[in-house]
Amino acid sequence: MAASDPETAQRQIDEIDALSSIYGDDWCVVDEDERIFCIKISDCLEQPKWTLCLQVILPSEYPASAPPIYQLNAPWLRGQDYIELTNSLEEIYVKNLGESILYLWVEKIREVLIEKSQSSDAAGPNIEKITEEIDEDNEDDYSLEYQPVQEDTIKTLNFVISESQEDEELPPINHGNPISDRRSTFQAHLAPVVSPKQVKMVLAKLYENKKIASATHNIYAYRIYCEDKQTYLQDCEDDGETAAGGRLLHLMQEESSKQLGKNKRVRKDKKRTEH
């Protein structure tokens, strides 16, 4: 992944080298060419109770004019905990525009984990496995007739629609054909969304299908263009499939770049015609 200019490229290299030196084995290079990295963060080194994995993709414009694309991976990170942590990271980015912020993000996450460890939840998270593999044997039964799952499962997945979301309209969802490979079944779903609320609505609707709700890995990604800020609101989830959500988001970014380039060429051609 080529950086937008030599100075930005060097700033990325310097930051990566520093983080690798500071965090040692906890710092992991997922894909050096695509600038995908992961760091394991815990409340303490000796006997960690709370652990979280921060996965980042560094866009070519980072840190000069674009934030890292990030993903927080922890089975216990749901609901209000997730919202508060992501808000904290976004706040750090806004307060440090144009600066390298990964170290600040890591230490903020560690601070949150330490606070949780010192709270009444000091025993650590109690996570139950709620997904199971979809066998090839079930391929013919992989239908999209929505059937409700248990309410507690939906709450665990953090896709309950709140009252504030009821005024949003559920966008149409297009379903791809299931594909089977090596005893696993894959299926794509696509929906045009214009707000994070709609993202949750789409996910909640999909999870009404018991086959989808019980899948081993439900990855997703979304990009929403914010015209007032002239930037994208985006996020992804790999649900335990390392870098899968990040790669999906990267494909969406590439498609947006291609479309942007195409639009620029059209505008240039139009100007030439007018002159």
mmCIF file of C-alpha atoms in Angstrom:
data_model
loop_
_atom_site.group_PDB
_atom_site.id
_atom_site.type_symbol
_atom_site.label_atom_id
_atom_site.label_comp_id
_atom_site.label_asym_id
_atom_site.label_seq_id
_atom_site.Cartn_x
_atom_site.Cartn_y
_atom_site.Cartn_z
ATOM 1 C CA MET A 1 0.000 0.000 0.000
ATOM 2 C CA ALA A 2 1.739 3.145 -1.184
ATOM 3 C CA ALA A 3 1.513 6.179 1.049
ATOM 4 C CA SER A 4 0.263 9.480 -0.386
ATOM 5 C CA ASP A 5 3.686 11.161 0.007
ATOM 6 C CA PRO A 6 7.177 10.256 1.291
ATOM 7 C CA GLU A 7 6.774 12.207 4.537
ATOM 8 C CA THR A 8 3.538 10.393 5.422
ATOM 9 C CA ALA A 9 5.120 7.059 4.514
ATOM 10 C CA GLN A 10 8.065 7.745 6.795
ATOM 11 C CA ARG A 11 5.780 8.786 9.653
ATOM 12 C CA GLN A 12 3.943 5.473 9.332
ATOM 13 C CA ILE A 13 7.210 3.538 9.342
ATOM 14 C CA ASP A 14 8.495 5.406 12.392
ATOM 15 C CA GLU A 15 5.253 4.811 14.298
ATOM 16 C CA ILE A 16 5.168 1.105 13.438
ATOM 17 C CA ASP A 17 8.813 0.674 14.504
ATOM 18 C CA ALA A 18 8.141 2.466 17.790
ATOM 19 C CA LEU A 19 5.041 0.403 18.584
ATOM 20 C CA SER A 20 6.843 -2.833 17.728
ATOM 21 C CA SER A 21 9.664 -1.863 20.071
ATOM 22 C CA ILE A 22 7.344 -0.800 22.899
ATOM 23 C CA TYR A 23 4.903 -3.724 22.817
ATOM 24 C CA GLY A 24 7.137 -6.557 21.606
ATOM 25 C CA ASP A 25 5.314 -9.865 21.140
ATOM 26 C CA ASP A 26 1.938 -8.213 21.733
ATOM 27 C CA TRP A 27 2.401 -6.307 18.459
ATOM 28 C CA CYS A 28 1.544 -8.442 15.417
ATOM 29 C CA VAL A 29 1.992 -7.728 11.704
ATOM 30 C CA VAL A 30 -1.033 -9.278 9.967
ATOM 31 C CA ASP A 31 -0.210 -8.046 6.449
ATOM 32 C CA GLU A 32 2.761 -5.719 6.002
ATOM 33 C CA ASP A 33 1.965 -4.837 2.386
ATOM 34 C CA GLU A 34 -1.608 -3.861 3.235
ATOM 35 C CA ARG A 35 -0.541 -2.178 6.494
ATOM 36 C CA ILE A 36 -2.742 -4.382 8.684
ATOM 37 C CA PHE A 37 -1.594 -4.721 12.285
ATOM 38 C CA CYS A 38 -2.943 -6.138 15.510
ATOM 39 C CA ILE A 39 -2.003 -5.556 19.129
ATOM 40 C CA LYS A 40 -3.074 -7.551 22.152
ATOM 41 C CA ILE A 41 -3.927 -5.297 25.096
ATOM 42 C CA SER A 42 -4.582 -6.477 28.648
ATOM 43 C CA ASP A 43 -5.106 -4.978 32.093
ATOM 44 C CA CYS A 44 -1.815 -6.432 33.385
ATOM 45 C CA LEU A 45 1.078 -8.578 32.173
ATOM 46 C CA GLU A 46 1.284 -11.211 34.931
ATOM 47 C CA GLN A 47 -2.295 -12.450 35.304
ATOM 48 C CA PRO A 48 -4.503 -10.583 32.847
ATOM 49 C CA LYS A 49 -8.250 -10.745 33.481
ATOM 50 C CA TRP A 50 -9.429 -8.451 30.712
ATOM 51 C CA THR A 51 -7.943 -8.643 27.229
ATOM 52 C CA LEU A 52 -8.781 -6.969 23.948
ATOM 53 C CA CYS A 53 -7.285 -7.122 20.472
ATOM 54 C CA LEU A 54 -7.024 -3.863 18.518
ATOM 55 C CA GLN A 55 -6.719 -4.410 14.780
ATOM 56 C CA VAL A 56 -5.855 -1.476 12.534
ATOM 57 C CA ILE A 57 -5.437 -0.781 8.843
ATOM 58 C CA LEU A 58 -3.351 2.293 8.072
ATOM 59 C CA PRO A 59 -4.699 4.174 5.034
ATOM 60 C CA SER A 60 -2.161 5.845 2.758
ATOM 61 C CA GLU A 61 -3.260 9.245 4.106
ATOM 62 C CA TYR A 62 -2.669 8.356 7.768
ATOM 63 C CA PRO A 63 -1.677 10.164 9.912
ATOM 64 C CA ALA A 64 -1.724 13.369 7.864
ATOM 65 C CA SER A 65 -5.381 13.477 6.830
ATOM 66 C CA ALA A 66 -7.132 10.196 7.614
ATOM 67 C CA PRO A 67 -7.701 8.075 10.741
ATOM 68 C CA PRO A 68 -6.713 4.413 11.061
ATOM 69 C CA ILE A 69 -9.422 1.909 10.179
ATOM 70 C CA TYR A 70 -9.831 -0.014 13.381
ATOM 71 C CA GLN A 71 -11.615 -2.974 14.851
ATOM 72 C CA LEU A 72 -11.997 -3.982 18.490
ATOM 73 C CA ASN A 73 -12.053 -7.738 19.076
ATOM 74 C CA ALA A 74 -13.170 -9.085 22.451
ATOM 75 C CA PRO A 75 -16.066 -11.493 23.103
ATOM 76 C CA TRP A 76 -17.156 -9.467 26.140
ATOM 77 C CA LEU A 77 -17.109 -6.098 24.360
ATOM 78 C CA ARG A 78 -20.798 -5.445 23.749
ATOM 79 C CA GLY A 79 -23.426 -2.784 24.199
ATOM 80 C CA GLN A 80 -22.535 0.293 26.236
ATOM 81 C CA ASP A 81 -18.949 -0.865 26.810
ATOM 82 C CA TYR A 82 -18.355 -0.904 23.066
ATOM 83 C CA ILE A 83 -20.042 2.454 22.464
ATOM 84 C CA GLU A 84 -18.122 4.210 25.233
ATOM 85 C CA LEU A 85 -14.769 2.813 24.119
ATOM 86 C CA THR A 86 -15.246 3.676 20.441
ATOM 87 C CA ASN A 87 -16.382 7.185 21.418
ATOM 88 C CA SER A 88 -13.191 7.587 23.449
ATOM 89 C CA LEU A 89 -11.028 6.536 20.510
ATOM 90 C CA GLU A 90 -12.847 8.876 18.138
ATOM 91 C CA GLU A 91 -12.383 11.721 20.630
ATOM 92 C CA ILE A 92 -8.645 11.065 20.785
ATOM 93 C CA TYR A 93 -8.454 11.185 16.995
ATOM 94 C CA VAL A 94 -10.382 14.466 16.770
ATOM 95 C CA LYS A 95 -8.191 16.077 19.447
ATOM 96 C CA ASN A 96 -5.006 14.975 17.658
ATOM 97 C CA LEU A 97 -5.812 15.534 13.986
ATOM 98 C CA GLY A 98 -2.801 14.959 11.789
ATOM 99 C CA GLU A 99 -0.838 13.231 14.568
ATOM 100 C CA SER A 100 0.141 9.604 15.127
ATOM 101 C CA ILE A 101 -2.424 8.264 17.586
ATOM 102 C CA LEU A 102 -2.032 4.478 17.849
ATOM 103 C CA TYR A 103 -0.031 4.657 21.083
ATOM 104 C CA LEU A 104 -2.707 6.930 22.588
ATOM 105 C CA TRP A 105 -5.391 4.470 21.504
ATOM 106 C CA VAL A 106 -3.593 1.469 22.982
ATOM 107 C CA GLU A 107 -3.016 3.167 26.321
ATOM 108 C CA LYS A 108 -6.616 4.413 26.471
ATOM 109 C CA ILE A 109 -7.845 0.866 25.915
ATOM 110 C CA ARG A 110 -5.458 -0.393 28.609
ATOM 111 C CA GLU A 111 -6.789 2.267 30.986
ATOM 112 C CA VAL A 112 -10.342 1.042 30.369
ATOM 113 C CA LEU A 113 -9.304 -2.574 30.979
ATOM 114 C CA ILE A 114 -7.583 -1.639 34.244
ATOM 115 C CA GLU A 115 -10.709 0.200 35.389
ATOM 116 C CA LYS A 116 -12.804 -2.878 34.613
ATOM 117 C CA SER A 117 -10.360 -5.099 36.479
ATOM 118 C CA GLN A 118 -10.637 -2.893 39.564
ATOM 119 C CA SER A 119 -14.418 -2.760 39.415
ATOM 120 C CA SER A 120 -16.958 -5.269 40.749
ATOM 121 C CA ASP A 121 -16.311 -7.385 37.653
ATOM 122 C CA ALA A 122 -12.793 -8.138 38.864
ATOM 123 C CA ALA A 123 -13.277 -11.858 38.296
ATOM 124 C CA GLY A 124 -13.132 -11.161 34.570
ATOM 125 C CA PRO A 125 -15.607 -11.789 31.763
ATOM 126 C CA ASN A 126 -17.642 -14.974 31.610
ATOM 127 C CA ILE A 127 -18.157 -15.663 27.933
ATOM 128 C CA GLU A 128 -20.210 -18.527 26.592
ATOM 129 C CA LYS A 129 -19.728 -19.731 23.051
ATOM 130 C CA ILE A 130 -22.883 -18.842 21.147
ATOM 131 C CA THR A 131 -21.981 -19.947 17.644
ATOM 132 C CA GLU A 132 -21.364 -23.270 15.969
ATOM 133 C CA GLU A 133 -20.117 -24.440 12.591
ATOM 134 C CA ILE A 134 -22.617 -24.811 9.737
ATOM 135 C CA ASP A 135 -21.961 -28.213 8.212
ATOM 136 C CA GLU A 136 -22.114 -28.938 4.524
ATOM 137 C CA ASP A 137 -24.883 -31.370 5.408
ATOM 138 C CA ASN A 138 -27.115 -28.404 6.227
ATOM 139 C CA GLU A 139 -26.508 -26.664 2.890
ATOM 140 C CA ASP A 140 -29.884 -27.553 1.389
ATOM 141 C CA ASP A 141 -31.615 -26.299 4.508
ATOM 142 C CA TYR A 142 -29.932 -22.880 4.332
ATOM 143 C CA SER A 143 -33.052 -20.847 3.611
ATOM 144 C CA LEU A 144 -33.832 -17.192 4.211
ATOM 145 C CA GLU A 145 -37.197 -17.715 5.832
ATOM 146 C CA TYR A 146 -36.687 -15.583 8.905
ATOM 147 C CA GLN A 147 -37.340 -17.305 12.186
ATOM 148 C CA PRO A 148 -36.971 -15.543 15.546
ATOM 149 C CA VAL A 149 -34.168 -16.637 17.845
ATOM 150 C CA GLN A 150 -34.191 -16.427 21.609
ATOM 151 C CA GLU A 151 -34.305 -12.890 23.008
ATOM 152 C CA ASP A 152 -31.253 -13.438 25.191
ATOM 153 C CA THR A 153 -29.222 -14.436 22.127
ATOM 154 C CA ILE A 154 -30.123 -11.193 20.386
ATOM 155 C CA LYS A 155 -29.168 -9.201 23.476
ATOM 156 C CA THR A 156 -25.855 -11.029 23.725
ATOM 157 C CA LEU A 157 -25.128 -10.108 20.118
ATOM 158 C CA ASN A 158 -25.947 -6.473 20.889
ATOM 159 C CA PHE A 159 -28.284 -6.006 17.953
ATOM 160 C CA VAL A 160 -31.456 -5.065 19.806
ATOM 161 C CA ILE A 161 -33.248 -2.162 18.152
ATOM 162 C CA SER A 162 -33.814 0.633 20.667
ATOM 163 C CA GLU A 163 -36.742 3.032 20.660
ATOM 164 C CA SER A 164 -34.540 5.729 19.150
ATOM 165 C CA GLN A 165 -34.031 3.520 16.099
ATOM 166 C CA GLU A 166 -37.699 2.894 15.422
ATOM 167 C CA ASP A 167 -37.993 6.019 13.238
ATOM 168 C CA GLU A 168 -35.356 4.625 10.868
ATOM 169 C CA GLU A 169 -36.535 2.600 7.896
ATOM 170 C CA LEU A 170 -35.095 -0.855 7.339
ATOM 171 C CA PRO A 171 -33.344 -0.764 3.949
ATOM 172 C CA PRO A 172 -33.823 -3.600 1.442
ATOM 173 C CA ILE A 173 -31.496 -6.560 1.978
ATOM 174 C CA ASN A 174 -30.196 -8.518 -1.008
ATOM 175 C CA HIS A 175 -29.087 -12.090 -0.342
ATOM 176 C CA GLY A 176 -26.415 -13.891 -2.363
ATOM 177 C CA ASN A 177 -26.443 -17.578 -3.184
ATOM 178 C CA PRO A 178 -24.859 -19.867 -0.546
ATOM 179 C CA ILE A 179 -21.444 -21.254 -1.498
ATOM 180 C CA SER A 180 -20.005 -24.389 0.102
ATOM 181 C CA ASP A 181 -16.290 -25.079 0.455
ATOM 182 C CA ARG A 182 -14.530 -27.604 2.701
ATOM 183 C CA ARG A 183 -17.586 -28.328 4.859
ATOM 184 C CA SER A 184 -18.331 -24.632 5.411
ATOM 185 C CA THR A 185 -21.129 -22.564 3.920
ATOM 186 C CA PHE A 186 -20.734 -18.913 2.967
ATOM 187 C CA GLN A 187 -23.404 -16.408 2.001
ATOM 188 C CA ALA A 188 -23.221 -12.674 1.280
ATOM 189 C CA HIS A 189 -25.863 -10.096 2.180
ATOM 190 C CA LEU A 190 -25.945 -6.526 0.896
ATOM 191 C CA ALA A 191 -27.964 -3.503 2.031
ATOM 192 C CA PRO A 192 -27.724 0.235 1.229
ATOM 193 C CA VAL A 193 -27.385 2.061 4.566
ATOM 194 C CA VAL A 194 -27.154 5.768 5.342
ATOM 195 C CA SER A 195 -26.715 5.672 9.136
ATOM 196 C CA PRO A 196 -25.200 3.445 11.857
ATOM 197 C CA LYS A 197 -28.730 2.850 13.121
ATOM 198 C CA GLN A 198 -29.637 1.259 9.805
ATOM 199 C CA VAL A 199 -26.527 -0.922 10.048
ATOM 200 C CA LYS A 200 -27.784 -2.303 13.367
ATOM 201 C CA MET A 201 -31.280 -2.742 11.938
ATOM 202 C CA VAL A 202 -29.932 -4.776 9.018
ATOM 203 C CA LEU A 203 -27.791 -6.921 11.328
ATOM 204 C CA ALA A 204 -30.710 -7.461 13.690
ATOM 205 C CA LYS A 205 -32.925 -8.542 10.794
ATOM 206 C CA LEU A 206 -30.297 -10.955 9.518
ATOM 207 C CA TYR A 207 -29.845 -12.449 12.989
ATOM 208 C CA GLU A 208 -33.527 -13.320 13.062
ATOM 209 C CA ASN A 209 -32.504 -16.157 10.783
ATOM 210 C CA LYS A 210 -31.364 -19.024 13.022
ATOM 211 C CA LYS A 211 -28.825 -20.220 10.426
ATOM 212 C CA ILE A 212 -27.157 -16.834 10.340
ATOM 213 C CA ALA A 213 -27.323 -16.417 14.123
ATOM 214 C CA SER A 214 -25.563 -19.761 14.644
ATOM 215 C CA ALA A 215 -22.854 -19.254 12.020
ATOM 216 C CA THR A 216 -19.269 -19.503 13.265
ATOM 217 C CA HIS A 217 -18.126 -16.227 11.714
ATOM 218 C CA ASN A 218 -20.449 -13.374 10.783
ATOM 219 C CA ILE A 219 -18.220 -10.719 9.272
ATOM 220 C CA TYR A 220 -19.444 -7.372 8.016
ATOM 221 C CA ALA A 221 -18.251 -3.941 6.926
ATOM 222 C CA TYR A 222 -19.920 -0.662 6.086
ATOM 223 C CA ARG A 223 -18.990 2.778 4.714
ATOM 224 C CA ILE A 224 -21.259 5.807 4.964
ATOM 225 C CA TYR A 225 -20.251 9.072 3.323
ATOM 226 C CA CYS A 226 -20.766 12.108 5.593
ATOM 227 C CA GLU A 227 -21.208 15.018 3.223
ATOM 228 C CA ASP A 228 -20.945 17.704 5.915
ATOM 229 C CA LYS A 229 -17.511 16.448 7.027
ATOM 230 C CA GLN A 230 -16.529 15.149 3.569
ATOM 231 C CA THR A 231 -15.356 11.894 5.069
ATOM 232 C CA TYR A 232 -16.538 8.324 5.585
ATOM 233 C CA LEU A 233 -18.064 6.798 8.691
ATOM 234 C CA GLN A 234 -16.929 3.187 8.549
ATOM 235 C CA ASP A 235 -16.407 0.103 10.655
ATOM 236 C CA CYS A 236 -16.023 -3.644 10.301
ATOM 237 C CA GLU A 237 -16.187 -6.874 12.305
ATOM 238 C CA ASP A 238 -14.337 -10.126 11.648
ATOM 239 C CA ASP A 239 -16.068 -12.157 14.407
ATOM 240 C CA GLY A 240 -12.979 -14.257 15.090
ATOM 241 C CA GLU A 241 -11.890 -14.670 11.459
ATOM 242 C CA THR A 242 -8.608 -12.743 11.583
ATOM 243 C CA ALA A 243 -8.580 -9.629 9.357
ATOM 244 C CA ALA A 244 -11.645 -10.791 7.398
ATOM 245 C CA GLY A 245 -13.756 -7.750 8.226
ATOM 246 C CA GLY A 246 -10.817 -5.419 7.626
ATOM 247 C CA ARG A 247 -10.145 -6.940 4.225
ATOM 248 C CA LEU A 248 -13.803 -6.603 3.307
ATOM 249 C CA LEU A 249 -13.702 -2.932 4.276
ATOM 250 C CA HIS A 250 -10.496 -2.515 2.282
ATOM 251 C CA LEU A 251 -12.248 -3.872 -0.824
ATOM 252 C CA MET A 252 -15.043 -1.355 -0.298
ATOM 253 C CA GLN A 253 -12.473 1.439 -0.015
ATOM 254 C CA GLU A 254 -10.804 0.347 -3.234
ATOM 255 C CA GLU A 255 -14.157 0.334 -5.010
ATOM 256 C CA SER A 256 -14.870 3.854 -3.714
ATOM 257 C CA SER A 257 -11.453 5.022 -4.953
ATOM 258 C CA LYS A 258 -12.108 3.558 -8.387
ATOM 259 C CA GLN A 259 -15.478 5.281 -8.532
ATOM 260 C CA LEU A 260 -13.943 8.562 -7.394
ATOM 261 C CA GLY A 261 -11.284 8.310 -10.095
ATOM 262 C CA LYS A 262 -13.947 7.535 -12.670
ATOM 263 C CA ASN A 263 -15.972 10.578 -11.607
ATOM 264 C CA LYS A 264 -12.908 12.802 -11.822
ATOM 265 C CA ARG A 265 -12.203 11.609 -15.371
ATOM 266 C CA VAL A 266 -15.809 12.311 -16.349
ATOM 267 C CA ARG A 267 -15.563 15.843 -14.961
ATOM 268 C CA LYS A 268 -12.291 16.464 -16.806
ATOM 269 C CA ASP A 269 -13.736 15.160 -20.078
ATOM 270 C CA LYS A 270 -16.765 17.410 -19.596
ATOM 271 C CA LYS A 271 -14.548 20.455 -19.068
ATOM 272 C CA ARG A 272 -12.578 19.654 -22.213
ATOM 273 C CA THR A 273 -15.828 19.353 -24.173
ATOM 274 C CA GLU A 274 -17.061 22.695 -22.812
ATOM 275 C CA HIS A 275 -13.825 24.408 -23.816
#
